[in-house]
Amino acid sequence: QVQLVESGGGLVKAGDSLRLSCEAFGRIASTYTRAWFRQAPGKEREFVAAIRWLGGSTYYDDSVKGRFTLSRDIAKSTMYLQMNRLEPEDTAVYYCAVDNGASLYATSSYEYQHWGQGTQVTVSS
């Protein structure tokens, strides 16, 4: 039904920037909430940021607020995560996800029905 493809990860140094992309394939309702999660080895998957596709409202976890910025390109069916001033603590596999509801504040991974394959972000000192 819906396929999500992430890209843009890589190996960078502390203080550098990366921009992640998540392109959606297939028909998807504009009322859906799209989000980024991340998971470091041995740790639980944690919420990063979310965006309402229709209106563009965003919500960020406090750990990334002020450094990361969400945006979307409706024509390209793509969500972007601009990550600035990266820190070693940001190292993780980053996943994009979609829920079937309309809440912008869904921060639990269990609330999302569709997931991408993930893209690795590694930040060295």
XYZ file of C-alpha atoms in Angstrom:
125
model
C 0.000 0.000 0.000
C 2.589 2.564 1.146
C 6.362 2.381 0.814
C 8.759 4.722 2.614
C 12.351 5.116 1.434
C 14.921 6.991 3.536
C 18.197 8.394 2.245
C 20.891 10.913 3.157
C 22.629 9.202 6.056
C 26.386 8.992 6.325
C 29.535 9.420 8.394
C 30.261 12.984 9.521
C 32.241 14.825 12.179
C 30.797 16.591 15.193
C 29.439 19.996 14.211
C 28.680 18.962 10.628
C 25.268 18.830 8.966
C 23.205 16.236 7.122
C 19.830 16.279 5.426
C 17.747 13.131 5.511
C 14.974 12.447 3.021
C 11.961 10.157 3.210
C 10.025 9.666 0.011
C 6.602 8.029 0.079
C 5.381 5.802 -2.741
C 1.753 4.890 -3.259
C -1.415 6.722 -2.380
C -1.364 8.223 1.101
C -3.874 10.458 2.832
C -2.805 14.048 3.382
C -4.250 13.911 6.896
C -1.555 11.451 8.014
C 1.201 12.392 10.428
C 4.725 11.589 9.271
C 7.574 11.268 11.755
C 11.249 10.511 12.294
C 12.457 8.070 14.936
C 15.994 6.948 15.744
C 17.520 3.919 17.419
C 21.065 3.507 18.694
C 22.583 0.043 19.288
C 21.253 -1.511 22.483
C 18.773 1.305 23.073
C 15.050 1.732 22.534
C 13.638 3.503 19.501
C 12.993 7.141 20.345
C 10.905 9.897 18.823
C 12.700 12.713 16.994
C 10.152 14.888 15.178
C 6.767 14.805 13.434
C 4.915 16.825 10.816
C 1.273 17.093 9.764
C 1.299 16.614 6.006
C -1.741 18.726 5.230
C -1.031 21.791 7.356
C 2.726 21.486 7.889
C 2.669 21.829 11.691
C 5.778 20.357 13.339
C 6.682 18.934 16.732
C 10.218 18.204 17.993
C 11.752 16.282 20.828
C 13.611 18.602 23.203
C 16.904 16.844 22.469
C 16.914 18.097 18.861
C 14.865 21.291 19.060
C 16.856 24.209 17.676
C 19.239 21.940 15.756
C 16.927 19.839 13.557
C 14.285 21.200 11.181
C 11.458 19.306 9.472
C 10.082 20.282 6.088
C 8.114 18.720 3.249
C 7.795 18.923 -0.520
C 4.248 17.959 -1.393
C 4.933 17.699 -5.136
C 7.782 15.237 -4.491
C 5.940 13.354 -1.711
C 9.085 13.809 0.354
C 9.782 14.747 3.976
C 13.158 16.199 4.949
C 15.050 16.377 8.221
C 17.783 19.027 8.205
C 20.243 18.171 10.973
C 22.711 20.869 12.036
C 25.432 20.905 14.698
C 25.432 17.130 14.885
C 26.793 15.490 18.019
C 28.129 11.964 18.666
C 24.961 11.365 20.703
C 22.954 11.709 17.463
C 24.521 8.515 16.105
C 21.713 6.067 15.311
C 19.666 4.463 12.575
C 17.014 6.977 11.554
C 13.586 5.728 10.469
C 10.644 7.521 8.920
C 7.131 6.435 9.811
C 3.471 7.181 9.108
C 0.467 6.750 11.347
C -3.121 6.303 10.186
C -4.479 9.000 12.464
C -4.126 12.762 12.542
C -2.389 13.471 15.869
C 0.810 15.510 15.647
C 1.842 14.432 19.135
C 2.075 10.656 18.655
C 5.522 9.875 20.069
C 5.268 6.107 20.597
C 6.537 3.807 17.855
C 3.530 1.552 18.473
C 1.215 4.236 17.101
C 2.741 4.103 13.598
C 1.723 1.580 10.936
C 4.249 2.148 8.135
C 8.036 2.227 8.420
C 10.996 2.740 6.137
C 14.128 0.589 6.141
C 16.224 3.137 8.019
C 19.370 5.099 7.187
C 22.541 5.122 9.296
C 23.865 8.375 10.738
C 27.283 8.210 12.400
C 28.842 11.257 14.056
C 32.476 11.037 15.126
C 34.339 13.281 17.553
